[in-house]
Coordinates of C-alpha atoms and ligand atoms in Angstrom, one line a residue:
M1 CA -88.8 43.1 36.9
T2 CA -92.0 41.8 36.3
D3 CA -94.1 40.9 39.8
L4 CA -95.5 36.9 40.0
L5 CA -98.7 35.4 41.2
I6 CA -98.2 31.0 41.2
K7 CA -102.0 30.0 42.3
N8 CA -102.9 26.7 43.1
A9 CA -99.6 24.9 43.1
T10 CA -98.9 22.8 46.2
L11 CA -95.6 23.8 48.0
V12 CA -93.0 22.0 49.8
N13 CA -91.1 23.6 52.5
D14 CA -89.8 23.2 55.6
N15 CA -90.8 19.4 55.8
D16 CA -94.7 20.2 54.9
T17 CA -96.4 20.0 52.0
F18 CA -99.9 22.4 51.6
E19 CA -101.6 24.3 48.6
A20 CA -101.2 27.7 48.4
D21 CA -100.7 30.8 46.4
L22 CA -97.2 32.6 46.2
R23 CA -96.9 36.2 45.6
V24 CA -93.4 37.6 43.8
R25 CA -92.8 41.3 44.1
A26 CA -89.6 43.0 43.9
G27 CA -87.5 39.9 43.6
R28 CA -88.9 38.7 46.8
I29 CA -91.4 36.2 48.3
D30 CA -94.2 38.8 49.3
Q31 CA -96.9 36.4 50.2
I32 CA -98.0 33.1 50.9
G33 CA -101.5 32.3 51.6
A34 CA -105.0 30.8 50.5
D35 CA -106.8 32.6 47.3
I36 CA -104.6 35.5 46.8
A37 CA -106.1 37.9 44.5
A38 CA -104.1 38.9 40.9
M39 CA -103.7 42.6 40.8
A40 CA -103.0 44.6 37.6
G41 CA -99.6 44.2 36.1
E42 CA -98.7 40.7 37.8
T43 CA -97.9 37.8 35.9
V44 CA -100.1 34.9 36.7
I45 CA -99.0 31.3 36.7
D46 CA -101.2 28.7 37.2
G47 CA -99.4 25.6 39.5
A48 CA -102.4 23.3 39.8
G49 CA -101.3 20.0 39.7
C50 CA -97.4 21.1 40.5
W51 CA -95.0 21.0 43.3
L52 CA -93.6 24.6 43.9
M53 CA -90.2 24.2 45.7
P54 CA -87.1 26.4 46.6
G55 CA -84.9 26.3 44.0
M56 CA -82.1 24.0 43.9
I57 CA -78.9 25.7 45.2
D58 CA -76.1 23.3 43.7
D59 CA -73.0 23.3 45.6
Q60 CA -70.7 21.8 43.7
V61 CA -70.3 22.3 39.8
H62 CA -67.5 23.2 37.4
F63 CA -68.5 26.0 34.9
R64 CA -64.9 26.5 33.9
E65 CA -64.3 30.3 33.9
P66 CA -61.7 31.5 33.9
G67 CA -59.0 29.7 31.5
L68 CA -61.0 26.4 30.4
T69 CA -63.9 28.4 28.4
D70 CA -63.5 26.2 25.3
K71 CA -65.3 23.4 27.6
A72 CA -68.0 25.8 29.6
D73 CA -68.4 29.1 30.9
M74 CA -70.5 30.8 33.5
A75 CA -73.4 32.2 30.6
S76 CA -73.9 28.7 29.2
E77 CA -73.9 26.6 32.2
S78 CA -76.2 28.9 34.2
R79 CA -78.6 28.7 31.4
A80 CA -78.5 24.6 31.1
A81 CA -78.8 25.1 35.3
V82 CA -81.9 27.1 35.3
A83 CA -84.0 24.7 32.8
G84 CA -83.0 22.0 35.6
G85 CA -84.3 23.8 38.0
I86 CA -81.1 25.1 39.9
T87 CA -81.8 28.7 41.1
S88 CA -78.1 29.2 42.6
F89 CA -74.3 27.4 42.2
M90 CA -71.3 27.3 43.7
D91 CA -68.4 26.7 41.5
M92 CA -65.5 24.8 42.4
P93 CA -61.6 26.3 42.4
N94 CA -59.9 24.0 39.9
V95 CA -59.9 26.4 36.9
K96 CA -57.0 28.6 35.2
P97 CA -55.7 30.3 37.2
P98 CA -57.2 28.1 40.1
T99 CA -59.3 30.1 42.6
I100 CA -56.9 30.1 45.6
D101 CA -56.5 33.5 47.0
H102 CA -58.6 36.4 47.3
E103 CA -57.7 38.0 44.6
A104 CA -58.7 35.4 42.3
L105 CA -61.8 35.1 44.2
V106 CA -63.0 38.5 43.5
A107 CA -61.8 38.1 39.9
K108 CA -64.1 35.6 39.5
L109 CA -66.9 37.4 41.6
D110 CA -66.7 40.2 38.9
M111 CA -66.9 37.7 36.1
A112 CA -69.7 36.4 37.2
R113 CA -71.6 39.8 37.6
G114 CA -74.4 40.7 35.1
R115 CA -73.8 36.9 33.1
C116 CA -75.4 34.4 35.1
A117 CA -79.0 33.2 34.7
A118 CA -78.6 31.8 38.1
N119 CA -77.4 33.5 41.6
Y120 CA -73.6 32.7 41.9
G121 CA -71.2 31.6 44.6
F122 CA -67.6 30.4 44.6
H123 CA -65.3 27.8 46.9
L124 CA -61.7 29.3 47.7
G125 CA -59.5 26.0 46.7
A126 CA -56.9 24.6 49.2
T127 CA -53.3 23.9 48.3
N128 CA -50.2 22.6 50.1
D129 CA -49.5 26.0 50.9
N130 CA -51.9 28.9 50.8
I131 CA -53.0 28.1 54.9
E132 CA -52.5 32.1 55.0
A133 CA -54.9 32.8 51.9
I134 CA -57.3 30.3 53.8
K135 CA -57.0 32.1 57.3
R136 CA -57.9 35.6 55.7
V137 CA -60.8 34.4 53.5
D138 CA -63.3 37.0 53.5
G139 CA -66.3 34.7 55.1
T140 CA -69.3 37.4 53.2
R141 CA -67.6 36.8 49.9
A142 CA -66.3 33.0 49.7
A143 CA -68.9 30.0 50.5
G144 CA -66.4 27.1 51.5
V145 CA -62.9 25.8 51.3
K146 CA -62.2 23.3 48.9
I147 CA -59.7 20.6 49.2
F148 CA -58.7 17.6 46.7
M149 CA -58.1 15.0 49.2
G150 CA -57.5 13.1 46.0
A151 CA -56.4 14.0 42.8
S152 CA -58.6 15.0 39.6
T153 CA -59.0 17.2 36.6
G154 CA -56.6 20.1 37.6
K155 CA -53.6 20.0 39.6
M156 CA -54.9 20.6 42.8
L157 CA -54.4 17.5 45.2
V158 CA -53.2 18.6 49.0
D159 CA -51.3 15.8 50.2
D160 CA -49.4 17.5 52.7
D161 CA -49.9 16.0 56.1
A162 CA -49.0 19.7 57.8
A163 CA -50.8 21.1 55.4
L164 CA -54.3 19.4 56.1
E165 CA -53.7 19.7 59.4
A166 CA -53.3 23.1 59.4
I167 CA -56.2 24.0 57.0
F168 CA -58.9 21.5 59.2
E169 CA -57.6 23.5 62.4
H170 CA -57.9 27.0 60.9
S171 CA -60.6 27.4 58.3
P172 CA -63.0 29.9 59.0
L173 CA -65.5 28.7 56.7
P174 CA -67.0 25.1 55.9
I175 CA -64.7 22.8 54.3
L176 CA -65.6 20.6 51.3
T177 CA -63.4 17.7 50.4
H178 CA -62.9 15.5 47.4
C179 CA -62.0 11.9 49.1
E180 CA -59.9 9.3 47.3
D181 CA -56.7 8.5 48.6
T182 CA -54.3 9.1 45.5
P183 CA -51.2 6.6 45.8
M184 CA -53.7 3.7 46.0
I185 CA -55.2 5.0 42.9
E186 CA -51.5 5.4 41.4
A187 CA -50.7 2.0 42.7
N188 CA -54.0 0.5 40.8
A189 CA -53.5 2.6 37.8
D190 CA -49.8 1.1 37.4
K191 CA -51.6 -2.8 37.7
A192 CA -53.8 -1.7 35.1
R193 CA -51.0 -0.4 32.6
A194 CA -49.2 -3.7 33.2
A195 CA -52.5 -5.7 32.2
Y196 CA -53.3 -3.9 29.5
G197 CA -50.9 -1.3 28.4
E198 CA -52.9 2.3 27.5
D199 CA -56.1 1.1 26.2
V200 CA -57.7 0.1 29.5
P201 CA -61.2 -0.9 29.5
I202 CA -63.2 1.7 30.8
R203 CA -65.2 -1.1 33.3
Q204 CA -61.6 -0.7 35.2
H205 CA -62.3 2.5 36.4
P206 CA -64.2 1.9 39.6
V207 CA -61.2 -0.9 40.1
I208 CA -58.4 1.7 39.6
R209 CA -60.7 4.7 41.4
S210 CA -61.2 1.9 44.1
R211 CA -64.0 1.8 46.6
E212 CA -60.8 1.6 49.0
A213 CA -59.2 4.5 48.2
C214 CA -62.6 6.5 48.7
I215 CA -62.9 4.8 52.1
A216 CA -59.2 5.4 53.2
S217 CA -59.8 8.9 52.7
S218 CA -63.3 9.9 54.0
K219 CA -62.3 8.4 56.9
K220 CA -59.1 10.7 57.2
A221 CA -60.7 13.5 56.6
M222 CA -63.6 12.6 59.4
D223 CA -60.6 11.9 61.6
L224 CA -59.3 15.7 60.7
A225 CA -62.5 17.0 61.2
T226 CA -63.2 15.3 64.4
R227 CA -60.0 16.4 65.7
H228 CA -60.1 20.1 65.3
A229 CA -63.9 20.3 65.5
A230 CA -64.1 21.6 61.8
R231 CA -67.1 21.5 60.0
L232 CA -66.5 19.0 57.2
H233 CA -69.1 18.4 54.0
I234 CA -67.7 15.0 52.2
L235 CA -68.7 15.7 48.5
H236 CA -69.9 12.7 46.0
I237 CA -70.1 9.7 48.3
T238 CA -70.0 6.9 46.1
T239 CA -70.1 3.6 48.2
A240 CA -71.8 1.7 51.1
E241 CA -68.8 1.6 53.1
E242 CA -68.5 5.6 53.6
L243 CA -72.3 6.2 54.1
A244 CA -71.7 4.0 57.5
L245 CA -69.3 6.4 58.3
F246 CA -72.0 9.0 58.6
A247 CA -74.8 9.8 61.3
A248 CA -78.5 9.9 60.3
G249 CA -80.6 12.3 60.9
P250 CA -81.4 16.2 61.1
M251 CA -78.6 18.4 59.6
A252 CA -78.8 20.2 62.6
D253 CA -77.1 18.0 64.8
K254 CA -74.4 17.3 62.7
N255 CA -70.6 19.2 62.3
I256 CA -69.7 16.4 59.6
T257 CA -72.0 16.3 56.5
A258 CA -72.5 14.1 53.3
E259 CA -73.6 15.0 50.0
A260 CA -74.8 12.8 46.8
C261 CA -74.5 13.4 43.3
I262 CA -77.4 13.0 40.8
H263 CA -75.2 10.6 38.8
H264 CA -74.0 8.3 41.4
L265 CA -77.7 8.0 42.4
F266 CA -78.7 7.3 38.8
F267 CA -75.9 5.1 37.2
S268 CA -73.9 2.4 38.2
E269 CA -71.4 0.1 36.6
D270 CA -73.7 -1.7 34.6
D271 CA -74.0 1.3 32.5
Y272 CA -69.9 1.5 31.4
D273 CA -70.9 -0.8 28.7
R274 CA -73.3 1.6 27.0
L275 CA -71.7 4.8 28.0
G276 CA -68.6 4.1 28.1
A277 CA -65.8 7.2 29.3
L278 CA -69.0 9.6 29.1
I279 CA -69.8 8.6 32.2
K280 CA -66.1 8.2 33.8
C281 CA -65.7 10.7 36.4
N282 CA -64.0 11.0 39.8
P283 CA -64.8 9.1 42.1
A284 CA -65.7 6.8 40.2
I285 CA -69.5 5.0 39.7
K286 CA -69.8 2.1 41.6
T287 CA -71.9 -0.9 42.0
E288 CA -75.8 -1.0 41.6
A289 CA -75.3 -2.1 45.2
D290 CA -73.6 0.9 46.2
R291 CA -76.3 3.1 44.4
Q292 CA -79.1 1.7 45.8
A293 CA -77.2 2.2 49.2
I294 CA -76.9 5.8 48.6
L295 CA -80.9 5.9 47.5
K296 CA -81.2 4.5 50.7
A297 CA -79.2 6.9 52.5
V298 CA -81.0 9.8 51.1
A299 CA -84.2 8.4 52.5
D300 CA -82.4 7.9 56.1
D301 CA -80.9 11.2 56.5
V302 CA -77.7 10.1 55.9
I303 CA -77.0 12.0 53.0
D304 CA -77.7 15.5 53.9
V305 CA -77.1 17.6 50.4
L306 CA -77.8 16.5 46.9
A307 CA -76.0 18.2 43.9
T308 CA -74.4 17.5 40.4
D309 CA -71.2 17.8 40.1
H310 CA -71.2 19.0 36.8
A311 CA -68.3 18.8 35.0
P312 CA -68.5 19.3 31.3
H313 CA -65.7 17.9 28.8
A314 CA -65.8 18.1 25.0
R315 CA -67.5 14.8 23.8
A316 CA -64.4 14.2 21.3
D317 CA -62.1 13.9 24.4
K318 CA -63.9 11.5 25.9
D319 CA -63.0 8.9 22.9
N320 CA -59.5 9.2 24.1
P321 CA -58.0 5.9 25.4
Y322 CA -58.6 5.8 28.8
F323 CA -55.9 7.5 31.0
S324 CA -56.5 10.8 28.6
A325 CA -60.3 10.7 28.5
P326 CA -61.0 13.2 31.1
A327 CA -63.3 12.7 34.0
G328 CA -66.8 14.8 34.7
L329 CA -70.3 15.1 33.0
P330 CA -72.6 17.5 32.0
L331 CA -75.4 17.5 34.6
V332 CA -77.3 20.3 35.4
Q333 CA -80.0 20.6 32.8
H334 CA -81.7 17.2 34.1
A335 CA -80.6 18.0 38.1
V336 CA -84.4 18.4 39.4
P337 CA -86.4 16.3 36.9
S338 CA -84.0 13.2 37.6
L339 CA -84.3 13.9 41.5
V340 CA -88.2 14.0 41.2
D341 CA -88.5 11.2 39.0
Q342 CA -86.7 9.4 41.8
V343 CA -89.5 10.5 44.2
S344 CA -91.9 9.4 42.3
V345 CA -90.1 6.0 42.4
G346 CA -90.5 6.4 45.9
Y347 CA -86.7 6.4 46.9
F348 CA -87.5 9.4 49.1
T349 CA -90.1 11.8 49.8
I350 CA -90.5 15.6 48.2
E351 CA -90.2 16.7 51.4
Q352 CA -87.0 15.5 51.9
L353 CA -85.7 16.3 48.3
V354 CA -86.7 20.2 49.1
T355 CA -84.4 19.5 52.5
K356 CA -81.5 18.2 50.8
M357 CA -81.5 20.2 47.7
A358 CA -82.6 23.7 49.0
H359 CA -82.9 24.0 52.7
N360 CA -79.9 22.3 54.1
V361 CA -77.5 23.7 51.4
A362 CA -78.4 26.9 52.7
D363 CA -78.3 26.3 56.2
R364 CA -74.9 24.5 55.8
F365 CA -73.4 27.6 53.8
D366 CA -74.8 30.6 55.8
I367 CA -76.5 31.7 52.9
V368 CA -79.1 34.5 53.5
D369 CA -82.2 34.6 52.7
R370 CA -82.5 32.0 50.3
G371 CA -83.4 28.2 50.1
Y372 CA -86.8 28.2 51.9
L373 CA -90.3 29.1 50.8
R374 CA -90.7 32.4 53.3
E375 CA -91.9 35.7 52.9
G376 CA -89.3 38.2 52.4
Y377 CA -86.9 35.7 51.5
W378 CA -85.4 36.1 47.7
A379 CA -87.7 34.4 45.6
D380 CA -85.8 31.4 44.1
L381 CA -88.3 28.9 42.9
V382 CA -89.1 25.7 40.7
L383 CA -92.2 24.5 39.9
V384 CA -92.1 20.6 38.9
D385 CA -95.0 18.7 37.2
P386 CA -94.5 15.5 38.7
R387 CA -97.0 13.8 35.8
G388 CA -94.9 15.8 33.4
R389 CA -92.4 14.3 31.0
T390 CA -88.8 15.8 30.5
V391 CA -88.0 13.4 26.6
V392 CA -84.2 14.6 26.8
D393 CA -83.8 14.2 23.1
D394 CA -86.6 16.4 22.5
E395 CA -84.8 19.6 23.5
P396 CA -81.7 21.0 23.1
V397 CA -78.6 20.7 25.4
L398 CA -77.8 24.0 26.8
A399 CA -74.3 23.2 28.3
K400 CA -71.4 23.9 25.9
C401 CA -70.2 20.9 25.6
G402 CA -73.2 20.0 23.9
W403 CA -73.7 16.3 24.9
T404 CA -76.0 14.6 27.8
P405 CA -75.1 11.5 29.7
F406 CA -78.6 11.0 29.5
A407 CA -79.5 11.2 25.6
G408 CA -82.2 8.8 25.1
H409 CA -83.8 9.0 28.3
S410 CA -87.0 10.3 29.7
F411 CA -87.8 11.6 33.3
N412 CA -90.7 11.3 34.8
A413 CA -91.2 15.3 35.7
R414 CA -90.8 18.1 34.4
V415 CA -89.5 21.8 35.2
K416 CA -92.6 24.1 34.2
T417 CA -91.1 27.2 35.6
T418 CA -87.8 28.4 37.1
V419 CA -87.6 31.5 39.2
V420 CA -84.0 33.6 39.8
S421 CA -83.9 36.2 42.6
G422 CA -87.8 37.1 41.4
Q423 CA -87.0 37.1 37.8
L424 CA -88.8 34.4 35.5
A425 CA -85.6 32.3 34.1
Y426 CA -87.3 29.4 32.2
H427 CA -91.2 28.9 31.7
D428 CA -93.0 26.1 29.7
G429 CA -89.6 24.8 27.7
K430 CA -88.1 28.3 27.2
L431 CA -85.2 30.4 28.4
S432 CA -86.0 34.2 29.5
Q433 CA -83.4 36.3 27.8
G434 CA -82.1 38.9 30.4
C435 CA -82.9 37.0 33.8
I436 CA -79.8 37.7 35.8
G437 CA -78.8 36.2 38.9
E438 CA -77.1 38.1 42.4
A439 CA -74.2 37.0 44.1
L440 CA -74.9 35.0 46.9
A441 CA -74.5 36.2 50.4
Y442 CA -73.6 34.4 53.7
D443 CA -74.4 35.4 57.2
R444 CA -70.9 35.3 59.0
Ligands
DOR25 O1 -64.8 13.6 37.3 C1 -64.6 14.7 37.9 N1 -64.5 15.9 37.4 N2 -64.6 14.6 39.2 C2 -63.7 15.8 39.9 O2 -63.3 16.0 40.8 C3 -63.4 17.1 39.0 C4 -64.3 17.1 37.7 C5 -63.8 18.5 36.8 O3 -63.2 19.2 37.2 O4 -63.5 17.9 35.7

């Protein structure tokens, strides 16, 4: 492991921005200060003009292992992630077999060891009947408990009210919910079938996966969490009405937190004509007014966490008729550039970005020694040139599926360097060979 010295960067940390040098030794942040002199054997990186931030901790990805590795795998997607400034990921349980008990969780941890370019963690999935597995989950090895309160990719819907009550009452870990009311969606789908047959226009996606379905389900999750005093994190919020349900302010004061994802911050329903089912995802991308409301909610500290929901599918499958085109899109490779670009437009500040892509995620999931620029913490870093450009078409697509919804677009920001647990993972457009992430540890 080479030791690193990053000189002259503008550090963004703890709601503050200041110029300093940062030294990395033996995987950890060794020193933060002015004018640190280079030592023999150290790799020196010039960070002048760049922001040095804790790397993004993405609490919601679908890297498709085990069982769906024709779409993606942990090795391929974690390489795409570090190119996008992500230093740690938490993977979702809708794989084959699903991650719904201790054995499946440990199998995934074993699968990840030595193969991921980023640090890794895994959520346990809830089902209608695995409450005993949830009660017994080892909180030092699982990140959280994911509940599909709306059906999506995989068959993991939890729709039994007694099961939901029990999960919210007993989960020892933070609960993450996908909120969409499935009976409402099914009724809308029946209406669309009656009107269009199987060839439903993609513009109908947010009509079928409607805002009402999101609002009803988010309200239900909040009611459950409030009654059971559970720690609830509602994933990928897509409507202005749901945003109005959450409190604004620092995350430390909240038991119920809200997340926004980069595609919902970037695309609106106006993009369906151009991109078709490539941007079909659940919950659906909704109106431009919703997009603006989500961006404002980031600035107003209503949104606590920013994530990707990276969910790759084969490009050819996206050409299927509406009902059989899979939902989800690959996003990790452009995560931090897209968010820093939105800072440059003035939607939210760079300090808020760091809070929501790193600090709050580490705090929410009790992650040990990561998510902040602090001496003694693991060196998980992203160095971003805010005056640089990421021209998407000029670079290889790293996700295994080989396509990106951002084709043809340029971001006004560039990831210069990503450091994972003290190792150079990505630098000046090149992935390092041999960068190996660690398992996340949780202080519980
Ligand atoms: O669009 C989505 N795709 N939403 C989800 O909830 C699941 C994901 C997937 O796994 O493909």
